[in-house]
Amino acid sequence: MGALDEEHYNVELRNGVKFGGCVELGFEEEPETLAIVDAVKVLLEGLGEDFNREGLRKTPLRVAKAIREGTRGYKQQAKNIVGGALFPEAGLATQAGHAGGVGGLVIVRDLDLFSYCESCLLPFQIKCHVGYVPSGQRVVGLSKLSRVSEVFAKRLQEPQRLANEICAALQHDIKPTGVAVILQCSHIHFPNFGSALFNLNHENWVKMLVKSGSGVFDDEKADIWTDFLSLLRFRGINVENTRSRGPDDKSWCPSQTFCKMGPPESAMLGAVSSILSSLGEDPLRKELLETPTRFLKWLMIFKHSNLDLKLNGFARSKRDYSLTSNEEHLCYEVNLSFWSQCEHHLLPFHGVVHVGFYSPNGVINPIGKSLLQSIVHFYGFKLQVQERLTRQIAETVTSILGEDVMVVVEANHTCMISRGIEKFGSNTATIAVLGRFSTDPTSRSKFLQMIPDLSHVEG
Amino acid sequence: MGALDEEHYNVELRNGVKFGGCVELGFEEEPETLAIVDAVKVLLEGLGEDFNREGLRKTPLRVAKAIREGTRGYKQQAKNIVGGALFPEAGLATQAGHAGGVGGLVIVRDLDLFSYCESCLLPFQIKCHVGYVPSGQRVVGLSKLSRVSEVFAKRLQEPQRLANEICAALQHDIKPTGVAVILQCSHIHFPNFGSALFNLNHENWVKMLVKSGSGVFDDEKADIWTDFLSLLRFRGINVENTRSRGPDDKSWCPSQTFCKMGPPESAMLGAVSSILSSLGEDPLRKELLETPTRFLKWLMIFKHSNLDLKLNGFARSKRDYSLTSNEEHLCYEVNLSFWSQCEHHLLPFHGVVHVGFYSPNGVINPIGKSLLQSIVHFYGFKLQVQERLTRQIAETVTSILGEDVMVVVEANHTCMISRGIEKFGSNTATIAVLGRFSTDPTSRSKFLQMIPDLSHVEG
């Protein structure tokens, strides 16, 4: 969910929100947009979906706009951005040191960015820290460090190249004594089907830290790097704790080690290639050759029917666990992880599910965590919206565990960060309440108190 | 700094970044823009500044664009936003509970917003938490909760009215069973000149929490509010710790209790009124009547010369503390707070200054914290850029304490959040190094290690 649909743009245009009071030049009719719309329809069909059903009707156009907006950096040039924002600023009067427009490090920390992984086409998040050492008595408007970073982030990328491109552009445009860039990148994990179907990784993110430096930052062992890293530490950014890329790391993208789910259809492969071309990329560029295959590895996880059988096997055991006693007590399983794919944007949303229910006296979880986790995965691994996911899990659990069930789903929606609204820290919760949970606030409250505060371990 | 200047828009337009490939309709020539440009020139003159000097030359146009962009909500209507994004979604099959499109709370947490205080025209930051209970089997695209909130935030506001307007608009447009809005608002403090010139508040922010509810959230004691608040707790949002508005709180804005700095010039008052009119506001609306006076209370703090005398008094004592011994050791004062006003945007930037120097053996701080704080305030309270502030503090400190001085300035720039780039968490650090600090990495490193990590106490 988190629909940023075409209506928004139209409203902005009608109301003259964009500066200059823009007029529409028919973006929806541009051949690149139409090509992506067609490609998305092929992908939806390949997933076994009907792209005319209510929730998917506008999805192809929404996806086309999102991906073009999210890769708008292809149409931008960094030098146009810095141009007007170089300001003369004196350095220290004595020549005994550095500050102001001559030497004296300037750092902007904690810029939130996102980019698209060139290996698998999924968005990844970035905490970007940029610094430079002024020279020639010229300083640059601080926001330009952010804007230049955005130009390169809004393309298909991999972390090291992104850092290098930001660094090179700033070095070229500002002509300072040096530029340093540190990116802390987070890529969604692919579920680990390799070891056991439902034994997924606990970590939701693959993390990677990359550095790039030019001028006085050319040498990674230069003392100025120590200063730069010290200034990150004040913000709680501990660079040592983040894995740096080793010489053997071919790619950080989990698509590269993810096991295949059967050979992808050639029509779907062609559709992804067509999307790459529409963005202005060359699908034959070395790094992109396998991208359609890898994107489909991800997408086909969400094919509608692929977990049916497993669940049916579990569900048959319902009667063994029917509740009879009135000496029941509140039971719960929290932090059941899930992956899902937003049907409005074809972008991941993922997070945790908490299930509360009443159970016969003494039996902590009569069906076991693994069945609950299976139910969660069954409804997660398809094109979904969070509200429906919540309801479906609740309905299934109640068919097994009786009428008193409460389900809380907490999720991060990629479409909330990689679309126009770019709300990086936002997080969505949905609730389903059945039986006594719907009528008894004390039961709800007791269950809600069992859910741990995970805010500090996120990101 | 953080210049989002006119160049950016031109580049975006040239490159067709905005969807539709917009064409410029002469925003810069619109009468509202020109009126604000003229008003800003009057304000700069009133501050004793020359608006033709290099750093200020483009400031009037930059301010005009920023304030019009930051109040674009006046030109938007919420109902156009929700319109296309209502999706049919079934509720629970049994009638024993709520979820999906029928009942079952949906909450989006931690939306970062900013708004302009109608009392003093300074921007304030908002963590927005929005929830609703679906009815009629209709759910709304999650991003719409954010977009509707933005429409009302991008106007002159005060927290409670903002919450009420978001709540009413969502209730009207989605027609759900109920809507709940919680805003955690942070407004920059005004320096407390009342008690003692340099004894400023340690807290950088006035905080206020406001709630608004409709439908099932109408009653503040309803159980559904308990559920809502529990779901905020999981995100580390502790509502109890934030001050709620009491019945006697006329306004949270610190301008209302800030002592006057002498009667404002009528030309400046007229200029601020003209800005209000240009935004489409009525300067005679009750809440805005005193806004020009209050904005000028803030602005006149930054009049160029107002702290000269105090500093000169201190500076004369230089020779008493000249360093002679070679048994000196590293001394430092950290977290000296400062306020400043970005000369490119006429928006606050504020934070802390850390000063390191070498001192005769045994004397921890030969000049005392209060003189250092005075120096920091002297260079803070004017139209500034952070790079220059850093250099000027270093130069002044070195004239008193000898050649080995290092200054680190850490600041949050309002122009980085309330302009186009909207990088809410970003923070800027600048460094000046003199004498041995410029040549000896160990000295730098020793001083940098003394600076505490304050990232966890911010916000």
CSV table of N, CA and C in Angstrom, one decimal, chain B residues 248-329:
chain,number,residue,atom,x,y,z
B,248,ASP,N,-4.3,26.2,30.3
B,248,ASP,CA,-3.8,27.5,30.5
B,248,ASP,C,-2.7,27.9,29.4
B,249,ASP,N,-2.3,26.9,28.6
B,249,ASP,CA,-1.3,27.2,27.6
B,249,ASP,C,-1.9,28.0,26.5
B,250,LYS,N,-1.6,29.2,26.5
B,250,LYS,CA,-2.1,30.0,25.3
B,250,LYS,C,-1.4,29.7,24.1
B,251,SER,N,-0.2,29.6,24.1
B,251,SER,CA,0.6,29.2,23.0
B,251,SER,C,1.9,28.5,23.4
B,252,TRP,N,2.4,27.6,22.6
B,252,TRP,CA,3.6,27.0,23.0
B,252,TRP,C,4.8,27.8,22.5
B,253,CYS,N,4.5,28.8,21.6
B,253,CYS,CA,5.6,29.5,20.9
B,253,CYS,C,6.4,30.3,21.8
B,254,PRO,N,7.7,30.2,21.9
B,254,PRO,CA,8.6,30.9,22.8
B,254,PRO,C,8.6,32.4,22.5
B,255,SER,N,8.1,32.8,21.3
B,255,SER,CA,8.1,34.2,21.0
B,255,SER,C,7.1,35.0,21.9
B,256,GLN,N,6.2,34.3,22.5
B,256,GLN,CA,5.1,34.9,23.3
B,256,GLN,C,5.6,35.4,24.6
B,257,THR,N,6.6,34.7,25.1
B,257,THR,CA,7.2,35.0,26.5
B,257,THR,C,8.5,35.7,26.3
B,258,PHE,N,9.0,35.8,25.1
B,258,PHE,CA,10.4,36.4,24.9
B,258,PHE,C,10.3,37.9,25.1
B,259,CYS,N,11.3,38.4,25.9
B,259,CYS,CA,11.3,39.8,26.2
B,259,CYS,C,11.6,40.6,24.9
B,260,LYS,N,11.0,41.8,24.9
B,260,LYS,CA,11.2,42.6,23.7
B,260,LYS,C,12.6,43.2,23.6
B,261,MET,N,13.0,43.4,22.3
B,261,MET,CA,14.3,44.0,22.1
B,261,MET,C,14.2,45.4,21.6
B,262,GLY,N,13.3,46.2,22.2
B,262,GLY,CA,13.0,47.5,21.7
B,262,GLY,C,11.9,47.5,20.6
B,263,PRO,N,11.3,48.7,20.4
B,263,PRO,CA,10.2,48.7,19.4
B,263,PRO,C,10.6,48.4,18.0
B,264,PRO,N,10.0,47.5,17.3
B,264,PRO,CA,10.4,47.3,15.9
B,264,PRO,C,10.1,48.4,15.0
B,265,GLU,N,10.8,48.5,13.9
B,265,GLU,CA,10.6,49.5,12.9
B,265,GLU,C,9.3,49.2,12.2
B,266,SER,N,8.6,50.3,11.8
B,266,SER,CA,7.3,50.1,11.1
B,266,SER,C,7.6,49.5,9.7
B,267,ALA,N,8.7,49.9,9.1
B,267,ALA,CA,9.0,49.4,7.7
B,267,ALA,C,9.1,47.9,7.8
B,268,MET,N,9.8,47.4,8.8
B,268,MET,CA,10.0,45.9,9.0
B,268,MET,C,8.7,45.2,9.3
B,269,LEU,N,7.9,45.8,10.1
B,269,LEU,CA,6.6,45.3,10.4
B,269,LEU,C,5.8,45.1,9.2
B,270,GLY,N,5.8,46.2,8.4
B,270,GLY,CA,5.0,46.2,7.1
B,270,GLY,C,5.6,45.1,6.2
B,271,ALA,N,6.9,44.9,6.2
B,271,ALA,CA,7.4,43.9,5.3
B,271,ALA,C,6.9,42.5,5.7
B,272,VAL,N,6.9,42.2,7.0
B,272,VAL,CA,6.4,40.9,7.4
B,272,VAL,C,4.9,40.7,7.1
B,273,SER,N,4.1,41.8,7.3
B,273,SER,CA,2.7,41.7,6.9
B,273,SER,C,2.6,41.4,5.4
B,274,SER,N,3.4,42.0,4.6
B,274,SER,CA,3.4,41.8,3.2
B,274,SER,C,3.7,40.4,2.8
B,275,ILE,N,4.6,39.8,3.6
B,275,ILE,CA,4.9,38.3,3.3
B,275,ILE,C,3.6,37.5,3.6
B,276,LEU,N,3.0,37.8,4.8
B,276,LEU,CA,1.8,37.1,5.1
B,276,LEU,C,0.7,37.2,4.0
B,277,SER,N,0.5,38.4,3.5
B,277,SER,CA,-0.5,38.6,2.5
B,277,SER,C,-0.1,37.8,1.2
B,278,SER,N,1.2,37.8,0.9
B,278,SER,CA,1.6,37.1,-0.3
B,278,SER,C,1.4,35.6,-0.3
B,279,LEU,N,1.3,35.1,0.9
B,279,LEU,CA,1.1,33.6,1.1
B,279,LEU,C,-0.4,33.3,1.0
B,280,GLY,N,-1.2,34.4,0.9
B,280,GLY,CA,-2.7,34.2,0.9
B,280,GLY,C,-3.3,34.2,2.2
B,281,GLU,N,-2.5,34.6,3.2
B,281,GLU,CA,-3.1,34.7,4.6
B,281,GLU,C,-3.6,36.1,4.8
B,282,ASP,N,-4.5,36.3,5.8
B,282,ASP,CA,-5.0,37.6,6.2
B,282,ASP,C,-4.2,38.1,7.4
B,283,PRO,N,-3.4,39.1,7.3
B,283,PRO,CA,-2.6,39.6,8.4
B,283,PRO,C,-3.5,40.1,9.5
B,284,LEU,N,-4.8,40.3,9.3
B,284,LEU,CA,-5.6,40.7,10.4
B,284,LEU,C,-6.3,39.6,11.1
B,285,ARG,N,-6.1,38.3,10.6
B,285,ARG,CA,-6.6,37.2,11.3
B,285,ARG,C,-6.1,37.3,12.8
B,286,LYS,N,-7.0,37.0,13.7
B,286,LYS,CA,-6.6,37.2,15.1
B,286,LYS,C,-5.2,36.6,15.5
B,287,GLU,N,-5.0,35.4,15.1
B,287,GLU,CA,-3.8,34.7,15.6
B,287,GLU,C,-2.5,35.3,14.9
B,288,LEU,N,-2.7,36.1,13.8
B,288,LEU,CA,-1.6,36.6,13.1
B,288,LEU,C,-1.3,38.1,13.4
B,289,LEU,N,-2.2,38.7,14.2
B,289,LEU,CA,-2.0,40.1,14.4
B,289,LEU,C,-0.7,40.5,15.0
B,290,GLU,N,-0.2,39.7,15.9
B,290,GLU,CA,1.1,40.0,16.5
B,290,GLU,C,2.3,39.3,15.9
B,291,THR,N,2.0,38.5,14.9
B,291,THR,CA,3.1,37.7,14.2
B,291,THR,C,4.2,38.5,13.7
B,292,PRO,N,4.0,39.6,13.0
B,292,PRO,CA,5.2,40.4,12.6
B,292,PRO,C,6.0,40.9,13.8
B,293,THR,N,5.4,41.4,14.8
B,293,THR,CA,6.2,41.8,16.0
B,293,THR,C,7.0,40.6,16.6
B,294,ARG,N,6.4,39.4,16.6
B,294,ARG,CA,7.1,38.3,17.2
B,294,ARG,C,8.2,37.8,16.3
B,295,PHE,N,7.9,37.8,15.0
B,295,PHE,CA,9.0,37.4,14.1
B,295,PHE,C,10.2,38.3,14.2
B,296,LEU,N,9.9,39.6,14.4
B,296,LEU,CA,11.0,40.6,14.5
B,296,LEU,C,11.7,40.4,15.8
B,297,LYS,N,11.0,40.0,16.9
B,297,LYS,CA,11.7,39.7,18.1
B,297,LYS,C,12.9,38.7,17.8
B,298,TRP,N,12.5,37.7,17.1
B,298,TRP,CA,13.5,36.7,16.7
B,298,TRP,C,14.6,37.3,15.8
B,299,LEU,N,14.2,37.9,14.8
B,299,LEU,CA,15.1,38.3,13.7
B,299,LEU,C,16.1,39.3,14.3
B,300,MET,N,15.6,40.3,15.2
B,300,MET,CA,16.5,41.3,15.7
B,300,MET,C,17.6,40.8,16.7
B,301,ILE,N,17.4,39.6,17.1
B,301,ILE,CA,18.5,39.0,17.9
B,301,ILE,C,19.7,38.9,17.1
B,302,PHE,N,19.5,38.8,15.8
B,302,PHE,CA,20.7,38.6,14.9
B,302,PHE,C,21.2,39.9,14.2
B,303,LYS,N,20.7,41.0,14.8
B,303,LYS,CA,21.2,42.3,14.3
B,303,LYS,C,22.8,42.3,14.5
B,304,HIS,N,23.4,42.8,13.5
B,304,HIS,CA,24.9,42.6,13.4
B,304,HIS,C,25.7,43.0,14.7
B,305,SER,N,25.3,44.1,15.3
B,305,SER,CA,26.3,44.7,16.3
B,305,SER,C,25.9,44.5,17.7
B,306,ASN,N,24.8,43.8,18.0
B,306,ASN,CA,24.3,43.9,19.4
B,306,ASN,C,25.1,43.3,20.5
B,307,LEU,N,26.1,42.6,20.2
B,307,LEU,CA,26.9,42.0,21.4
B,307,LEU,C,28.3,42.5,21.4
B,308,ASP,N,28.7,43.4,20.5
B,308,ASP,CA,30.0,43.9,20.4
B,308,ASP,C,30.7,44.3,21.7
B,309,LEU,N,30.0,45.1,22.4
B,309,LEU,CA,30.6,45.7,23.6
B,309,LEU,C,31.1,44.6,24.6
B,310,LYS,N,30.2,43.7,24.9
B,310,LYS,CA,30.4,42.7,25.9
B,310,LYS,C,31.7,42.0,25.5
B,311,LEU,N,31.9,41.6,24.3
B,311,LEU,CA,33.0,40.8,23.9
B,311,LEU,C,34.3,41.6,24.0
B,312,ASN,N,34.2,42.9,23.6
B,312,ASN,CA,35.4,43.7,23.7
B,312,ASN,C,35.9,43.8,25.1
B,313,GLY,N,35.0,43.9,26.0
B,313,GLY,CA,35.3,43.9,27.4
B,313,GLY,C,36.1,42.7,27.8
B,314,PHE,N,35.7,41.5,27.4
B,314,PHE,CA,36.4,40.3,27.7
B,314,PHE,C,37.8,40.2,27.0
B,315,ALA,N,37.8,40.6,25.8
B,315,ALA,CA,38.9,40.3,25.0
B,315,ALA,C,40.2,41.0,25.4
B,316,ARG,N,40.0,42.2,26.1
B,316,ARG,CA,41.1,42.9,26.5
B,316,ARG,C,42.0,42.2,27.6
B,317,SER,N,41.4,41.2,28.2
B,317,SER,CA,42.2,40.5,29.2
B,317,SER,C,43.2,39.5,28.7
B,318,LYS,N,43.4,39.5,27.4
B,318,LYS,CA,44.2,38.6,26.7
B,318,LYS,C,45.6,38.3,27.4
B,319,ARG,N,46.3,39.3,27.7
B,319,ARG,CA,47.7,39.1,28.1
B,319,ARG,C,47.8,38.4,29.4
B,320,ASP,N,46.8,38.5,30.2
B,320,ASP,CA,46.8,37.9,31.5
B,320,ASP,C,47.0,36.3,31.4
B,321,TYR,N,46.5,35.8,30.2
B,321,TYR,CA,46.5,34.4,30.1
B,321,TYR,C,47.4,33.9,29.0
B,322,SER,N,48.4,34.6,28.7
B,322,SER,CA,49.3,34.2,27.6
B,322,SER,C,50.0,32.9,28.1
B,323,LEU,N,50.2,32.0,27.1
B,323,LEU,CA,50.8,30.7,27.5
B,323,LEU,C,52.3,30.8,27.4
B,324,THR,N,53.0,30.4,28.4
B,324,THR,CA,54.4,30.5,28.5
B,324,THR,C,55.1,29.2,28.7
B,325,SER,N,54.5,28.3,29.4
B,325,SER,CA,55.1,27.1,29.8
B,325,SER,C,55.2,26.1,28.6
B,326,ASN,N,56.1,25.2,28.6
B,326,ASN,CA,56.1,24.1,27.7
B,326,ASN,C,55.5,22.8,28.4
B,327,GLU,N,55.1,23.0,29.6
B,327,GLU,CA,54.5,21.9,30.3
B,327,GLU,C,53.0,22.0,30.2
B,328,GLU,N,52.5,22.4,29.1
B,328,GLU,CA,51.1,22.6,28.9
B,328,GLU,C,50.4,21.3,28.6
B,329,HIS,N,49.1,21.3,28.8
B,329,HIS,CA,48.4,20.1,28.4
B,329,HIS,C,47.0,20.5,27.7
